[in-house]
Short mmCIF file of C-alpha atoms and ligand atoms in Angstrom, two decimals:
data_model
loop_
_atom_site.label_atom_id
_atom_site.label_comp_id
_atom_site.label_asym_id
_atom_site.label_seq_id
_atom_site.Cartn_x
_atom_site.Cartn_y
_atom_site.Cartn_z
CA MET J 4 -34.92 -22.65 22.94
CA SER J 5 -34.18 -25.74 25.08
CA SER J 6 -36.51 -26.79 27.81
CA ALA J 7 -35.60 -26.48 31.59
CA THR J 8 -34.92 -30.39 31.89
CA GLU J 9 -32.86 -30.51 28.62
CA PRO J 10 -29.16 -29.53 28.82
CA SER J 11 -28.62 -26.66 26.55
CA PHE J 12 -26.96 -26.80 23.05
CA GLU J 13 -24.02 -25.05 24.43
CA SER J 14 -23.44 -27.33 27.40
CA ARG J 15 -23.55 -30.39 25.11
CA HIS J 16 -20.80 -29.02 22.89
CA SER J 17 -17.55 -29.04 24.57
CA ALA J 18 -15.28 -30.70 21.92
CA LEU J 19 -14.27 -27.62 20.16
CA TRP J 20 -10.83 -25.98 20.91
CA HIS J 21 -11.42 -22.37 19.86
CA GLY J 22 -8.66 -20.23 18.18
CA PHE J 23 -7.25 -17.38 20.26
CA ALA J 24 -9.08 -18.26 23.50
CA ASP J 25 -8.64 -19.02 27.04
CA MET J 26 -10.51 -22.26 26.99
CA GLY J 27 -11.14 -22.43 30.74
CA ALA J 28 -12.95 -19.21 30.27
CA VAL J 29 -14.90 -20.18 27.23
CA THR J 30 -15.91 -23.65 28.91
CA ALA J 31 -17.02 -21.85 32.07
CA SER J 32 -19.14 -19.26 30.24
CA GLY J 33 -20.10 -21.25 27.21
CA PRO J 34 -19.57 -20.35 23.58
CA PHE J 35 -21.35 -17.67 21.63
CA VAL J 36 -23.06 -19.69 18.98
CA VAL J 37 -23.79 -17.98 15.83
CA ALA J 38 -26.54 -19.57 13.83
CA ARG J 39 -27.00 -17.50 10.64
CA GLY J 40 -26.34 -14.23 9.10
CA ASP J 41 -28.19 -11.82 6.77
CA GLY J 42 -26.58 -8.66 5.31
CA ALA J 43 -24.89 -6.70 8.23
CA TYR J 44 -26.55 -8.86 10.89
CA ILE J 45 -25.95 -12.23 12.56
CA TYR J 46 -28.41 -14.16 14.78
CA ASP J 47 -27.86 -16.53 17.43
CA ARG J 48 -29.80 -19.84 17.90
CA ASP J 49 -32.54 -18.00 19.85
CA GLY J 50 -33.02 -15.75 16.91
CA ASN J 51 -31.57 -12.76 18.70
CA GLU J 52 -30.27 -10.27 16.14
CA TYR J 53 -26.86 -8.54 16.40
CA LEU J 54 -25.35 -5.86 14.24
CA ASP J 55 -22.12 -7.51 12.92
CA ALA J 56 -19.57 -4.71 13.79
CA THR J 57 -16.62 -6.76 12.44
CA ALA J 58 -17.74 -8.57 9.31
CA GLY J 59 -16.77 -11.93 11.02
CA LEU J 60 -12.98 -11.60 11.15
CA TRP J 61 -12.80 -8.69 8.65
CA PHE J 62 -14.07 -10.82 5.74
CA THR J 63 -17.80 -10.64 4.93
CA ASN J 64 -17.40 -7.63 2.69
CA VAL J 65 -20.42 -8.30 0.75
CA GLY J 66 -22.54 -9.07 3.66
CA HIS J 67 -23.91 -12.43 4.94
CA GLY J 68 -26.36 -14.69 3.19
CA ARG J 69 -25.45 -14.33 -0.37
CA ARG J 70 -27.22 -16.88 -2.30
CA GLU J 71 -25.48 -16.04 -5.60
CA ILE J 72 -22.05 -17.10 -3.91
CA ALA J 73 -23.46 -20.32 -2.52
CA ASP J 74 -24.98 -21.16 -5.87
CA ALA J 75 -21.83 -20.55 -7.78
CA VAL J 76 -19.84 -22.84 -5.45
CA ALA J 77 -22.52 -25.52 -5.79
CA THR J 78 -22.42 -25.39 -9.46
CA GLN J 79 -18.51 -25.56 -9.55
CA LEU J 80 -18.53 -28.52 -7.04
CA SER J 81 -20.97 -30.45 -8.91
CA SER J 82 -18.84 -30.08 -12.10
CA LEU J 83 -15.36 -30.28 -10.70
CA ALA J 84 -14.70 -29.59 -6.91
CA HIS J 85 -11.15 -29.20 -7.35
CA TYR J 86 -8.02 -30.84 -9.12
CA SER J 87 -4.58 -29.53 -8.66
CA ASN J 88 -2.47 -26.29 -9.66
CA PHE J 89 0.84 -28.04 -9.34
CA GLY J 90 2.99 -28.42 -12.34
CA ASP J 91 0.84 -27.64 -15.42
CA PHE J 92 -2.50 -28.51 -13.93
CA VAL J 93 -5.11 -25.88 -13.27
CA PRO J 94 -9.05 -25.98 -12.91
CA GLU J 95 -10.53 -23.97 -15.55
CA THR J 96 -12.19 -21.52 -13.11
CA THR J 97 -9.06 -21.01 -11.29
CA SER J 98 -7.24 -19.84 -14.46
CA VAL J 99 -10.14 -17.41 -15.08
CA LEU J 100 -9.94 -15.97 -11.54
CA ALA J 101 -6.14 -15.43 -11.91
CA GLU J 102 -6.64 -13.34 -15.07
CA ARG J 103 -9.41 -11.32 -13.44
CA LEU J 104 -7.21 -10.66 -10.38
CA ALA J 105 -4.20 -9.60 -12.65
CA GLU J 106 -6.55 -7.10 -14.27
CA ILE J 107 -7.14 -5.35 -10.95
CA ALA J 108 -3.71 -5.77 -9.52
CA PRO J 109 -1.93 -2.72 -8.34
CA VAL J 110 0.97 -3.53 -10.44
CA ALA J 111 0.30 -4.22 -14.18
CA GLY J 112 1.47 -7.68 -15.25
CA SER J 113 1.38 -9.15 -11.77
CA LYS J 114 1.45 -12.95 -11.53
CA ILE J 115 -1.13 -14.65 -8.91
CA PHE J 116 -0.10 -17.46 -6.61
CA PHE J 117 -3.13 -18.84 -4.77
CA THR J 118 -3.09 -20.00 -1.20
CA SER J 119 -5.69 -21.23 1.30
CA GLY J 120 -5.87 -18.19 3.47
CA GLY J 121 -3.93 -15.15 4.80
CA SER J 122 -1.32 -17.04 6.82
CA ASP J 123 -0.52 -19.14 3.81
CA SER J 124 -0.08 -15.97 1.81
CA ILE J 125 2.22 -14.61 4.27
CA ASP J 126 4.48 -17.47 4.50
CA THR J 127 4.53 -17.85 0.74
CA ALA J 128 5.55 -14.16 0.26
CA ALA J 129 8.28 -14.59 2.90
CA LYS J 130 9.64 -17.67 1.28
CA LEU J 131 9.38 -16.10 -2.13
CA ALA J 132 11.25 -12.98 -1.12
CA ARG J 133 14.21 -15.01 -0.07
CA ARG J 134 13.96 -17.25 -3.01
CA TYR J 135 13.94 -14.22 -5.36
CA TRP J 136 17.31 -12.88 -3.86
CA HIS J 137 18.76 -16.31 -4.28
CA GLU J 138 17.65 -16.33 -7.87
CA VAL J 139 19.37 -13.01 -8.57
CA GLY J 140 22.65 -13.93 -6.87
CA LYS J 141 22.19 -12.39 -3.37
CA PRO J 142 21.39 -15.35 -1.20
CA GLU J 143 22.69 -13.63 1.87
CA LYS J 144 19.50 -11.23 1.73
CA THR J 145 17.34 -13.26 4.15
CA LEU J 146 16.27 -10.99 6.98
CA ILE J 147 12.59 -10.19 6.91
CA VAL J 148 11.45 -7.01 8.69
CA GLY J 149 7.92 -6.38 10.09
CA ARG J 150 6.54 -3.68 12.45
CA GLN J 151 5.61 -3.46 16.01
CA LYS J 152 1.78 -4.00 16.52
CA ALA J 153 1.73 -5.71 13.17
CA TYR J 154 -0.17 -8.90 12.77
CA HIS J 155 0.58 -11.39 9.77
CA GLY J 156 -1.21 -14.46 10.64
CA MET J 157 -0.27 -17.70 12.61
CA HIS J 158 2.11 -19.63 10.49
CA VAL J 159 5.72 -19.73 11.58
CA ALA J 160 6.96 -16.85 9.17
CA GLY J 161 4.08 -14.71 9.97
CA THR J 162 4.19 -15.23 13.76
CA SER J 163 7.86 -14.42 13.71
CA LEU J 164 7.79 -11.26 11.78
CA ALA J 165 4.75 -9.65 13.30
CA GLY J 166 5.16 -7.24 16.22
CA ILE J 167 2.96 -8.83 18.77
CA PRO J 168 5.27 -10.30 21.23
CA VAL J 169 2.70 -12.42 23.12
CA ASN J 170 1.84 -14.24 19.97
CA HIS J 171 5.45 -15.63 19.52
CA GLU J 172 6.56 -16.03 23.09
CA ASN J 173 7.23 -19.49 24.62
CA TYR J 174 7.76 -21.39 21.35
CA GLY J 175 11.69 -21.13 21.31
CA THR J 176 12.85 -19.62 18.01
CA LEU J 177 10.23 -19.74 15.30
CA MET J 178 11.84 -18.10 12.24
CA PRO J 179 15.29 -16.75 12.75
CA ASP J 180 16.11 -13.63 10.65
CA ALA J 181 13.09 -11.70 11.63
CA ARG J 182 13.18 -8.25 13.14
CA THR J 183 10.54 -5.52 13.92
CA VAL J 184 10.79 -1.73 13.61
CA ALA J 185 8.52 1.02 14.95
CA TRP J 186 5.14 0.99 13.45
CA ASP J 187 4.73 4.55 12.91
CA ASP J 188 8.28 5.91 12.18
CA ALA J 189 9.85 5.31 8.72
CA LYS J 190 13.14 6.42 10.18
CA SER J 191 13.34 3.24 12.22
CA LEU J 192 13.26 1.16 9.22
CA LEU J 193 16.08 3.11 7.74
CA ALA J 194 18.16 2.89 11.16
CA LEU J 195 17.68 -0.94 10.92
CA ILE J 196 18.87 -0.92 7.39
CA GLU J 197 21.90 1.00 8.27
CA GLU J 198 22.46 -1.23 11.35
CA VAL J 199 22.37 -4.51 9.61
CA GLY J 200 23.10 -3.69 5.93
CA SER J 201 20.72 -3.78 3.10
CA ASP J 202 22.76 -6.68 1.76
CA LYS J 203 21.11 -8.77 4.41
CA ILE J 204 17.61 -7.70 4.20
CA ALA J 205 15.03 -9.59 1.86
CA ALA J 206 11.88 -7.75 2.59
CA PHE J 207 9.71 -5.35 4.67
CA PHE J 208 6.23 -6.48 5.33
CA CYS J 209 3.67 -3.66 5.84
CA GLU J 210 -0.06 -3.66 6.66
CA PRO J 211 -1.41 -0.35 5.19
CA ILE J 212 -3.68 -0.17 8.22
CA ILE J 213 -2.56 -2.23 11.19
CA GLY J 214 -5.59 -4.35 11.80
CA ALA J 215 -5.59 -7.01 14.39
CA GLY J 216 -2.82 -5.29 16.35
CA GLY J 217 -5.51 -2.81 17.34
CA VAL J 218 -6.52 -0.83 14.04
CA TYR J 219 -3.82 1.87 13.86
CA LEU J 220 -3.91 4.16 10.72
CA PRO J 221 -0.78 5.01 9.08
CA PRO J 222 0.62 8.35 9.84
CA ASP J 223 0.44 10.95 7.01
CA GLY J 224 3.13 10.22 4.37
CA TYR J 225 4.29 7.10 6.27
CA LEU J 226 3.36 4.55 3.58
CA ALA J 227 5.00 6.57 0.78
CA GLU J 228 8.11 7.04 2.82
CA VAL J 229 8.70 3.29 3.81
CA ARG J 230 7.99 2.53 0.17
CA GLN J 231 10.61 4.76 -1.06
CA ILE J 232 13.20 3.56 1.55
CA CYS J 233 12.62 0.02 0.31
CA ARG J 234 13.16 0.95 -3.26
CA ASP J 235 16.27 2.99 -2.45
CA ASN J 236 17.82 0.06 -0.43
CA ASP J 237 16.89 -3.01 -2.64
CA VAL J 238 14.49 -4.26 0.12
CA LEU J 239 11.32 -5.93 -1.34
CA PHE J 240 8.15 -4.16 -0.16
CA VAL J 241 5.47 -6.53 0.71
CA ALA J 242 2.05 -5.06 1.24
CA ASP J 243 -0.08 -7.22 3.64
CA GLU J 244 -3.61 -6.45 2.32
CA VAL J 245 -5.18 -9.57 3.88
CA VAL J 246 -7.47 -7.04 5.63
CA THR J 247 -7.42 -3.93 3.45
CA GLY J 248 -7.52 -5.78 0.07
CA PHE J 249 -10.60 -6.01 -2.04
CA GLY J 250 -12.15 -2.65 -1.06
CA ARG J 251 -11.80 -2.48 2.74
CA ILE J 252 -9.56 0.66 2.25
CA GLY J 253 -12.38 2.47 0.49
CA GLY J 254 -12.80 3.61 -2.91
CA SER J 255 -10.28 1.31 -4.52
CA TRP J 256 -9.52 -2.39 -4.68
CA PHE J 257 -6.47 -2.16 -2.73
CA ALA J 258 -4.70 0.27 -0.26
CA SER J 259 -1.66 -0.26 -2.70
CA SER J 260 -3.68 1.30 -5.47
CA ARG J 261 -5.00 4.02 -3.42
CA PHE J 262 -1.63 5.04 -2.12
CA ASP J 263 0.32 4.14 -5.21
CA LEU J 264 2.65 1.75 -3.39
CA ALA J 265 3.42 -0.64 -6.31
CA PRO J 266 4.37 -3.39 -3.95
CA ASP J 267 6.78 -6.15 -5.09
CA LEU J 268 4.40 -8.59 -3.37
CA MET J 269 1.05 -8.22 -2.00
CA THR J 270 -0.69 -10.76 0.34
CA THR J 271 -4.41 -11.21 0.30
CA ALA J 272 -7.32 -13.55 1.54
CA LYS J 273 -10.54 -12.49 3.37
CA GLY J 274 -12.28 -10.12 1.08
CA LEU J 275 -11.25 -12.26 -2.08
CA THR J 276 -14.20 -14.54 -1.35
CA SER J 277 -15.73 -12.41 1.38
CA GLY J 278 -14.87 -15.48 3.69
CA TYR J 279 -17.72 -17.75 2.04
CA VAL J 280 -14.98 -20.30 1.57
CA PRO J 281 -11.35 -20.03 2.50
CA MET J 282 -8.94 -18.66 -0.09
CA GLY J 283 -5.79 -16.39 -0.42
CA ALA J 284 -3.78 -15.15 -3.14
CA VAL J 285 -0.21 -13.44 -3.42
CA PHE J 286 0.15 -10.84 -5.99
CA ILE J 287 3.74 -10.84 -7.58
CA ALA J 288 5.12 -8.07 -9.51
CA PRO J 289 6.59 -8.99 -12.74
CA GLN J 290 10.18 -7.97 -11.80
CA ILE J 291 9.98 -10.48 -9.07
CA ALA J 292 8.25 -13.25 -11.01
CA GLU J 293 10.69 -12.86 -13.87
CA PRO J 294 13.53 -15.08 -12.83
CA PHE J 295 11.12 -17.89 -12.11
CA PHE J 296 9.34 -17.49 -15.41
CA ALA J 297 12.54 -17.41 -17.61
CA GLY J 298 12.81 -21.28 -17.59
CA GLY J 299 14.78 -23.63 -15.58
CA ALA J 300 13.97 -22.28 -11.99
CA TRP J 301 11.58 -24.71 -10.06
CA TRP J 302 9.85 -23.10 -7.06
CA ARG J 303 9.04 -26.14 -5.00
CA HIS J 304 6.21 -24.49 -3.05
CA GLY J 305 2.34 -24.90 -3.28
CA TYR J 306 -0.84 -25.78 -1.42
CA THR J 307 -3.19 -28.80 -2.19
CA TYR J 308 -6.08 -26.38 -1.95
CA GLY J 309 -4.29 -23.37 -3.49
CA GLY J 310 -6.70 -22.12 -6.07
CA HIS J 311 -9.26 -24.41 -5.15
CA ALA J 312 -11.99 -24.45 -7.95
CA GLY J 313 -14.89 -24.07 -5.55
CA ALA J 314 -13.10 -21.28 -3.80
CA ALA J 315 -12.33 -19.60 -7.28
CA ALA J 316 -16.02 -19.80 -8.19
CA ALA J 317 -16.83 -18.04 -4.83
CA ALA J 318 -14.26 -15.42 -5.53
CA LEU J 319 -15.58 -14.70 -9.03
CA ALA J 320 -19.16 -14.46 -7.87
CA ASN J 321 -17.98 -12.20 -4.85
CA LEU J 322 -16.08 -9.87 -7.34
CA ASP J 323 -19.18 -9.73 -9.47
CA ILE J 324 -21.27 -8.47 -6.52
CA VAL J 325 -18.62 -5.93 -5.45
CA GLU J 326 -18.57 -4.41 -8.97
CA ARG J 327 -22.41 -4.66 -9.63
CA GLU J 328 -23.25 -3.09 -6.42
CA ASN J 329 -20.52 -0.48 -6.52
CA LEU J 330 -19.22 -1.78 -3.16
CA LEU J 331 -15.91 0.03 -3.45
CA GLN J 332 -17.84 3.34 -3.36
CA GLU J 333 -19.85 2.03 -0.55
CA SER J 334 -16.72 1.29 1.42
CA ALA J 335 -15.67 4.80 0.77
CA ARG J 336 -19.13 5.94 2.08
CA LEU J 337 -18.47 3.95 5.29
CA GLU J 338 -15.12 5.49 5.57
CA SER J 339 -16.78 8.88 6.34
CA SER J 340 -19.97 7.52 7.95
CA LEU J 341 -18.02 5.38 10.54
CA HIS J 342 -16.06 8.51 11.15
CA THR J 343 -18.97 10.82 11.63
CA TYR J 344 -20.96 8.43 13.95
CA LEU J 345 -18.11 6.87 15.92
CA ALA J 346 -15.78 9.74 16.53
CA PRO J 347 -18.14 11.37 18.99
CA LEU J 348 -17.76 8.27 21.29
CA ALA J 349 -14.39 9.54 22.18
CA ASP J 350 -15.96 11.93 24.52
CA HIS J 351 -17.19 9.02 26.86
CA PRO J 352 -15.00 8.75 29.99
CA ARG J 353 -14.42 4.99 29.28
CA VAL J 354 -13.00 5.78 25.81
CA GLN J 355 -9.43 6.88 25.34
CA GLU J 356 -9.79 7.55 21.54
CA VAL J 357 -11.58 6.63 18.40
CA ARG J 358 -9.45 5.84 15.27
CA SER J 359 -11.30 6.26 12.20
CA GLY J 360 -11.29 8.14 8.86
CA LEU J 361 -9.43 5.80 6.63
CA GLY J 362 -11.20 2.86 5.08
CA ALA J 363 -14.21 0.94 6.31
CA VAL J 364 -12.62 0.48 9.58
CA ALA J 365 -12.37 2.10 13.06
CA ALA J 366 -11.31 1.47 16.54
CA ILE J 367 -12.77 2.45 19.84
CA GLN J 368 -10.01 2.40 22.16
CA LEU J 369 -11.08 1.79 25.82
CA ALA J 370 -9.29 3.79 28.44
CA ASP J 371 -8.86 0.62 30.51
CA PRO J 372 -7.68 -2.25 28.33
CA ALA J 373 -8.84 -4.68 31.00
CA GLU J 374 -12.44 -3.89 30.27
CA ALA J 375 -12.14 -4.95 26.62
CA LEU J 376 -13.20 -8.70 27.00
CA PRO J 377 -16.08 -8.04 29.48
CA PHE J 378 -17.09 -5.19 27.05
CA VAL J 379 -17.44 -7.50 24.28
CA LYS J 380 -20.01 -9.39 26.23
CA THR J 381 -21.71 -6.26 27.17
CA LEU J 382 -22.10 -5.14 23.59
CA ARG J 383 -23.82 -8.46 22.76
CA GLU J 384 -26.50 -7.58 25.36
CA HIS J 385 -26.98 -4.37 23.46
CA GLY J 386 -27.16 -6.06 20.06
CA VAL J 387 -23.87 -5.78 18.76
CA SER J 388 -21.37 -8.42 17.82
CA GLY J 389 -17.87 -6.89 18.42
CA ARG J 390 -14.32 -8.00 18.96
CA ALA J 391 -11.31 -6.80 21.02
CA ALA J 392 -8.14 -6.08 18.97
CA GLY J 393 -4.79 -4.99 20.11
CA GLN J 394 -4.62 -3.42 23.74
CA GLY J 395 -8.23 -2.89 24.58
CA ALA J 396 -9.61 -1.46 21.25
CA MET J 397 -12.97 -2.51 19.89
CA GLN J 398 -12.54 -3.37 16.27
CA ILE J 399 -15.16 -1.97 13.78
CA SER J 400 -15.08 -3.46 10.17
CA PRO J 401 -18.50 -3.91 8.92
CA ALA J 402 -19.90 -5.36 5.82
CA PHE J 403 -19.86 -2.74 3.05
CA VAL J 404 -23.55 -3.07 2.73
CA MET J 405 -23.99 -1.74 6.21
CA THR J 406 -26.21 1.44 5.65
CA ASP J 407 -25.59 4.85 7.15
CA ALA J 408 -28.70 4.37 9.38
CA GLN J 409 -27.27 1.02 10.69
CA VAL J 410 -23.88 2.76 11.44
CA GLN J 411 -25.91 5.25 13.51
CA GLU J 412 -27.70 2.44 15.19
CA LEU J 413 -24.41 0.70 15.87
CA ALA J 414 -23.04 3.94 17.55
CA THR J 415 -26.28 4.35 19.54
CA ARG J 416 -25.86 0.69 20.73
CA ILE J 417 -22.22 0.99 21.60
CA LEU J 418 -22.87 4.11 23.61
CA SER J 419 -25.61 2.45 25.58
CA ALA J 420 -23.23 -0.45 26.23
CA LEU J 421 -20.67 2.08 27.61
CA GLY J 422 -23.11 3.18 30.05
N1 PLP Z 11 -2.26 -10.76 7.65
C1 PLP Z 11 -3.17 -9.86 8.18
C2 PLP Z 11 -2.94 -8.42 8.03
C3 PLP Z 11 -4.24 -10.36 8.79
O1 PLP Z 11 -5.23 -9.52 9.52
C4 PLP Z 11 -4.56 -11.73 9.04
C5 PLP Z 11 -5.70 -12.36 9.77
O2 PLP Z 11 -6.38 -11.70 10.26
C6 PLP Z 11 -3.62 -12.68 8.40
C7 PLP Z 11 -2.52 -12.04 7.64
C8 PLP Z 11 -3.77 -14.13 8.45
O3 PLP Z 11 -4.98 -14.57 7.74
P1 PLP Z 11 -5.63 -15.93 8.04
O4 PLP Z 11 -6.23 -15.85 9.44
O5 PLP Z 11 -6.65 -16.07 7.00
O6 PLP Z 11 -4.56 -16.94 7.99
#
């Protein structure tokens, strides 16, 4: 696009500090600038087309370029951008959204606490779990348990309770009272409860599918088993559905509904608005909310932009699209089509395994994790925007509008990138 004499757009833009990046490397090679999106595709500034294998960071569930959501936000902003949800204030649209979410909640009668994104949702849930036990006379229940490989966002609580050590090294102690157990063995949760005593444990955080940690599907029966262990030992079960919520799991709004987990708390974000604007929500089961709704117990917690009216308008328009276009069913279709077209890639010598078959997600695990970052760039040369997750896995989490033909094309392009 730029002429030979003009410095490129990329070289003229060096102020941005990217998230999760080696900025020396990004500066040396230049950023990958995304100019626009349409359905399951994104385009760079030169108009090159890429199949969006990841739906951004797992969020563009309804696909890119939905005018309907943009219009809903514009209409809302021109009447009331936002006000407040502290005390007794609430924008009208935010209140409507809370009722709509309560209707689809995995636990009937849930309350909805709005946040500005997934990390806010996690820290909200971690604080609420501890405050709940305080309210019911067990203030010594403060330990929060997570799983190895798990990712729970980048605020202090989420960083501490997640199971990716490189993310919390070299800061000193972030949140004390956080422990992790094996990601795939319910007995290790039981062993920790026996070691420290259930009278010390507030909550267990569980991603139904481990996402950013590398896309690991739960072993058969694992989710039901850890849910029961929490129930038996008076430990709150927190389903982190920031990735799996709003249809990513295939066939249902939430993994918690599909697996009948009845979480005490459920954290969400991403698919709530399909990422058109930032928003998160924590779903709180009635028995956990009860002490705070009985009167006299303030919860001194909230975010200026929690329940932002413009974001609420985006969420309502997004949920309308999911319902009208049967995108929960489309996600279920992708569950099997991703498996059908991607599983054969496991035969390639550079691939160790393909994890697929649950939800509209998959991972192509490279045999050599050191190849992951260069491979992301090779994928681009083959018309795929991809992303490395965990230890050398290629994350696949497309928009629910990706057709089977596009999935087949995705597999073909990945195969040609593998060489
Ligand atoms: N929890 C899970 C399971 C996530 O995957 C993420 C983000 O990817 C988060 C929490 C944090 O969400 P956010 O990046 O919106 O703060």
